[in-house]
Coordinates of C-alpha atoms in Angstrom, one line a residue:
X1 CA 37.7 9.0 56.4
X2 CA 41.1 8.2 55.0
X3 CA 41.4 11.8 53.8
X4 CA 40.7 13.1 57.3
X5 CA 43.2 10.7 58.9
X6 CA 45.9 11.7 56.3
X7 CA 45.2 15.4 57.1
X8 CA 45.8 14.7 60.8
X9 CA 49.0 12.8 60.0
X10 CA 50.2 15.8 58.0
X11 CA 49.4 18.1 60.8
X12 CA 51.2 15.9 63.3
X13 CA 54.2 15.8 61.1
X14 CA 54.3 19.6 60.9
X15 CA 53.7 20.3 64.6
X16 CA 55.8 17.5 66.2
X17 CA 59.1 18.2 64.6
X18 CA 61.1 16.2 67.1
X19 CA 58.9 13.1 66.8
X20 CA 59.1 10.8 63.7
X21 CA 55.6 10.5 62.1
X22 CA 54.9 7.9 59.5
X23 CA 51.9 7.7 57.1
X24 CA 51.1 4.1 56.3
X25 CA 48.9 3.3 53.3
X26 CA 47.9 -0.3 52.9
X27 CA 46.0 -1.5 50.0
X28 CA 44.0 -4.8 49.8
X29 CA 45.5 -7.0 52.6
X30 CA 44.5 -10.6 53.1
X31 CA 42.3 -10.2 56.2
X32 CA 38.8 -11.2 57.2
X33 CA 37.5 -7.8 56.0
X34 CA 38.8 -8.5 52.4
X35 CA 37.2 -11.9 52.6
X36 CA 33.8 -10.2 53.0
X37 CA 33.9 -9.0 49.4
X38 CA 35.8 -11.9 48.0
X39 CA 39.1 -10.1 47.5
X40 CA 41.5 -12.5 49.1
X41 CA 42.9 -13.7 45.7
X42 CA 43.8 -10.1 44.9
X43 CA 45.2 -9.2 48.3
X44 CA 48.7 -9.4 49.7
X45 CA 49.7 -11.0 53.0
X46 CA 49.2 -9.1 56.2
X47 CA 52.9 -9.7 57.2
X48 CA 53.8 -7.5 54.3
X49 CA 52.4 -4.5 56.1
X50 CA 54.6 -5.0 59.1
X51 CA 57.7 -5.6 56.9
X52 CA 56.9 -2.4 55.0
X53 CA 56.6 -0.4 58.2
X54 CA 59.9 -1.8 59.5
X55 CA 61.7 -0.9 56.2
X56 CA 60.1 2.6 56.3
X57 CA 61.3 3.1 59.9
X58 CA 64.8 2.0 58.9
X59 CA 64.9 4.4 55.9
X60 CA 63.0 7.3 57.7
X61 CA 60.3 7.3 55.1
X62 CA 57.2 9.4 55.8
X63 CA 55.0 7.7 53.3
X64 CA 54.9 3.9 53.4
X65 CA 52.9 2.1 50.7
X66 CA 52.7 -1.5 51.8
X67 CA 51.7 -3.4 48.7
X68 CA 51.6 -3.3 44.9
X69 CA 48.2 -1.5 44.6
X70 CA 49.0 1.1 47.2
X71 CA 52.4 1.8 45.6
X72 CA 50.7 2.4 42.3
X73 CA 48.4 4.9 43.9
X74 CA 51.3 6.4 45.8
X75 CA 53.3 6.9 42.7
X76 CA 50.3 8.6 41.0
X77 CA 49.8 10.8 44.0
X78 CA 53.5 11.8 44.2
X79 CA 53.6 12.5 40.5
X80 CA 50.5 14.7 40.7
X81 CA 52.0 16.5 43.8
X82 CA 55.4 17.0 42.1
X83 CA 54.1 18.1 38.7
X84 CA 50.8 20.0 39.6
X85 CA 50.6 21.0 43.2
X86 CA 54.1 22.0 44.0
X87 CA 54.7 24.2 40.9
X88 CA 51.3 25.9 41.5
X89 CA 52.2 26.7 45.1
X90 CA 55.6 28.1 44.0
X91 CA 53.8 30.4 41.6
X92 CA 51.5 31.7 44.2
X93 CA 54.2 33.0 46.5

């Protein structure tokens, strides 16, 4: 599952301090898989994934959201983490 993969990425990031670890989150990308459910018209080009990864590497970003939809989800996740999870974990210390 994506959640399991993300947990592994988080663990790698924490345990491999001297290795750069990146978490890439693509949304609907124009591939054969998207064609199977008729989503190509709402998908973004596959080349955008590679471009996003290269930009993320240049900037040293851990999270890379490769397209419009994944960035929307990433923004919501980061807002939730910043406003709900992090304050709660500070209170429990």
